[in-house]
Structure formats: C-alpha cells, structure tokens
Amino acid sequence: MLYTVTPEDMASISDAEMAFGTERLLPAWEDIPTKFQNGNLYTELAEAIFYGRDLPACQIEMKDGFNPQFLNRAVRAHLQSYGPKHQHKIAGVGLMIAQAAMLH
C-alpha cells in the first residue's frame, strides 16, 4: 500500500501524543520503501533528532501545504513512541519527513 501523509494529518498531532508518543501516522514496515529501510539522508535526519546529535548538513525545503511546526510535532511524537522497533521507527519517520520536505 502506498504511504501518504497529508498536512492535515500532521496538524492533527495532539498534545497528549506529544507527551506520550504515538504510532498513528507511522507506515507499516511493508509499506516503507527499501531505500528508507536501508537508510538515507531522511533517516539520518530522523536518527539525529532521536539521539539529539548534530543534524546532517543539508537544506530542508518544505513541500507545498506542509508546515514546519506540524512536521516537527509529528516527527517528535513518533520518535518517542515505545511501540515499534527502532529500525521501523527511524525508517517510517524518515519516510514521513520525505512526504513533507525535500532535503538537499
């Protein structure tokens, strides 16, 4: 199944999901393309945010309709979820970032 996340989906992250984490917008492992499962610039960004490391050297260009604040909330809420395995979480959040922004 093709994974898509809309600006409205990202805007729907609640304060409770920010506090306790969520998997609500995380794609199923089978729906994550191999290039995200194996790692790329988007997953490097997700992992840097997860571990509190320096962000990879890149420019972030938001796609039309997406809000950087809502993307940040969605990413952080999903990264702090305890449910999925780490690799699934990083790959899924990387794909989520790619839906909302282009990294150069």
mmCIF file of C-alpha atoms in Angstrom:
data_model
loop_
_atom_site.group_PDB
_atom_site.id
_atom_site.type_symbol
_atom_site.label_atom_id
_atom_site.label_comp_id
_atom_site.label_asym_id
_atom_site.label_seq_id
_atom_site.Cartn_x
_atom_site.Cartn_y
_atom_site.Cartn_z
ATOM 1 C CA MET A 1 0.000 0.000 0.000
ATOM 2 C CA LEU A 2 1.321 3.439 -0.896
ATOM 3 C CA TYR A 3 2.011 5.544 2.198
ATOM 4 C CA THR A 4 0.896 9.142 2.214
ATOM 5 C CA VAL A 5 0.613 11.669 4.988
ATOM 6 C CA THR A 6 -1.148 14.983 4.489
ATOM 7 C CA PRO A 7 -0.608 18.399 6.061
ATOM 8 C CA GLU A 8 -3.893 17.820 7.896
ATOM 9 C CA ASP A 9 -2.590 14.511 9.287
ATOM 10 C CA MET A 10 0.484 16.244 10.671
ATOM 11 C CA ALA A 11 -1.586 19.100 12.087
ATOM 12 C CA SER A 12 -3.712 16.544 13.952
ATOM 13 C CA ILE A 13 -0.942 15.524 16.388
ATOM 14 C CA SER A 14 -2.364 16.210 19.835
ATOM 15 C CA ASP A 15 -0.618 17.444 22.966
ATOM 16 C CA ALA A 16 -1.231 14.011 24.517
ATOM 17 C CA GLU A 17 0.563 12.370 21.568
ATOM 18 C CA MET A 18 3.429 14.817 22.051
ATOM 19 C CA ALA A 19 3.645 13.870 25.716
ATOM 20 C CA PHE A 20 3.276 10.104 25.405
ATOM 21 C CA GLY A 21 4.233 9.326 21.802
ATOM 22 C CA THR A 22 2.203 7.784 19.014
ATOM 23 C CA GLU A 23 2.425 5.363 16.102
ATOM 24 C CA ARG A 24 -0.736 6.681 14.461
ATOM 25 C CA LEU A 25 0.874 8.083 11.295
ATOM 26 C CA LEU A 26 3.734 5.576 11.115
ATOM 27 C CA PRO A 27 3.588 3.442 7.960
ATOM 28 C CA ALA A 28 3.592 -0.339 8.224
ATOM 29 C CA TRP A 29 7.067 -1.834 7.732
ATOM 30 C CA GLU A 30 5.927 -3.439 4.461
ATOM 31 C CA ASP A 31 4.889 -0.014 3.124
ATOM 32 C CA ILE A 32 8.302 1.558 3.702
ATOM 33 C CA PRO A 33 10.497 1.550 0.568
ATOM 34 C CA THR A 34 13.806 -0.315 0.801
ATOM 35 C CA LYS A 35 15.807 2.897 0.420
ATOM 36 C CA PHE A 36 14.322 4.069 3.730
ATOM 37 C CA GLN A 37 14.659 0.656 5.404
ATOM 38 C CA ASN A 38 18.364 0.630 4.475
ATOM 39 C CA GLY A 39 18.918 4.276 5.412
ATOM 40 C CA ASN A 40 19.287 7.562 3.554
ATOM 41 C CA LEU A 41 19.542 11.285 4.295
ATOM 42 C CA TYR A 42 15.948 11.384 5.594
ATOM 43 C CA THR A 43 16.563 8.539 8.044
ATOM 44 C CA GLU A 44 19.885 10.127 9.072
ATOM 45 C CA LEU A 45 17.918 13.257 9.980
ATOM 46 C CA ALA A 46 15.368 11.206 11.946
ATOM 47 C CA GLU A 47 18.145 9.387 13.794
ATOM 48 C CA ALA A 48 19.983 12.631 14.603
ATOM 49 C CA ILE A 49 16.785 14.053 16.097
ATOM 50 C CA PHE A 50 16.167 10.812 18.023
ATOM 51 C CA TYR A 51 19.654 10.757 19.562
ATOM 52 C CA GLY A 52 19.998 14.535 19.973
ATOM 53 C CA ARG A 53 23.013 14.622 17.653
ATOM 54 C CA ASP A 54 24.065 17.299 15.188
ATOM 55 C CA LEU A 55 21.755 17.329 12.187
ATOM 56 C CA PRO A 56 23.180 16.215 8.839
ATOM 57 C CA ALA A 57 24.452 19.019 6.639
ATOM 58 C CA CYS A 58 21.521 19.709 4.329
ATOM 59 C CA GLN A 59 18.910 22.275 3.418
ATOM 60 C CA ILE A 60 15.301 21.489 4.291
ATOM 61 C CA GLU A 61 12.713 22.725 1.794
ATOM 62 C CA MET A 62 9.105 22.258 2.858
ATOM 63 C CA LYS A 63 6.709 20.938 0.220
ATOM 64 C CA ASP A 64 3.600 22.945 -0.630
ATOM 65 C CA GLY A 65 0.991 22.954 2.110
ATOM 66 C CA PHE A 66 3.215 21.497 4.853
ATOM 67 C CA ASN A 67 4.013 23.486 7.981
ATOM 68 C CA PRO A 68 7.442 23.035 9.616
ATOM 69 C CA GLN A 69 5.952 23.266 13.124
ATOM 70 C CA PHE A 70 3.473 20.476 12.411
ATOM 71 C CA LEU A 71 6.190 18.335 10.806
ATOM 72 C CA ASN A 72 8.346 18.839 13.894
ATOM 73 C CA ARG A 73 5.483 17.793 16.184
ATOM 74 C CA ALA A 74 4.716 14.716 14.077
ATOM 75 C CA VAL A 75 8.360 13.649 13.940
ATOM 76 C CA ARG A 76 8.954 14.101 17.664
ATOM 77 C CA ALA A 77 5.702 12.410 18.705
ATOM 78 C CA HIS A 78 6.532 9.363 16.588
ATOM 79 C CA LEU A 79 10.186 9.179 17.620
ATOM 80 C CA GLN A 80 9.268 8.969 21.295
ATOM 81 C CA SER A 81 6.810 6.125 20.806
ATOM 82 C CA TYR A 82 7.846 2.891 22.531
ATOM 83 C CA GLY A 83 5.835 0.633 20.234
ATOM 84 C CA PRO A 84 7.735 -0.080 17.027
ATOM 85 C CA LYS A 85 11.236 -1.460 16.727
ATOM 86 C CA HIS A 86 13.894 1.218 16.368
ATOM 87 C CA GLN A 87 14.641 0.452 12.691
ATOM 88 C CA HIS A 88 10.922 0.621 11.832
ATOM 89 C CA LYS A 89 10.516 3.900 13.688
ATOM 90 C CA ILE A 90 13.533 5.568 12.033
ATOM 91 C CA ALA A 91 12.628 4.333 8.532
ATOM 92 C CA GLY A 92 8.977 5.343 8.963
ATOM 93 C CA VAL A 93 9.780 8.783 10.327
ATOM 94 C CA GLY A 94 12.302 9.273 7.514
ATOM 95 C CA LEU A 95 9.556 8.477 5.009
ATOM 96 C CA MET A 96 7.216 10.847 6.850
ATOM 97 C CA ILE A 97 9.803 13.634 6.562
ATOM 98 C CA ALA A 98 10.181 12.891 2.832
ATOM 99 C CA GLN A 99 6.424 13.303 2.371
ATOM 100 C CA ALA A 100 6.582 16.827 3.820
ATOM 101 C CA ALA A 101 10.001 18.149 2.833
ATOM 102 C CA MET A 102 12.868 17.801 0.394
ATOM 103 C CA LEU A 103 16.395 17.585 1.746
ATOM 104 C CA HIS A 104 19.197 18.984 -0.398
#
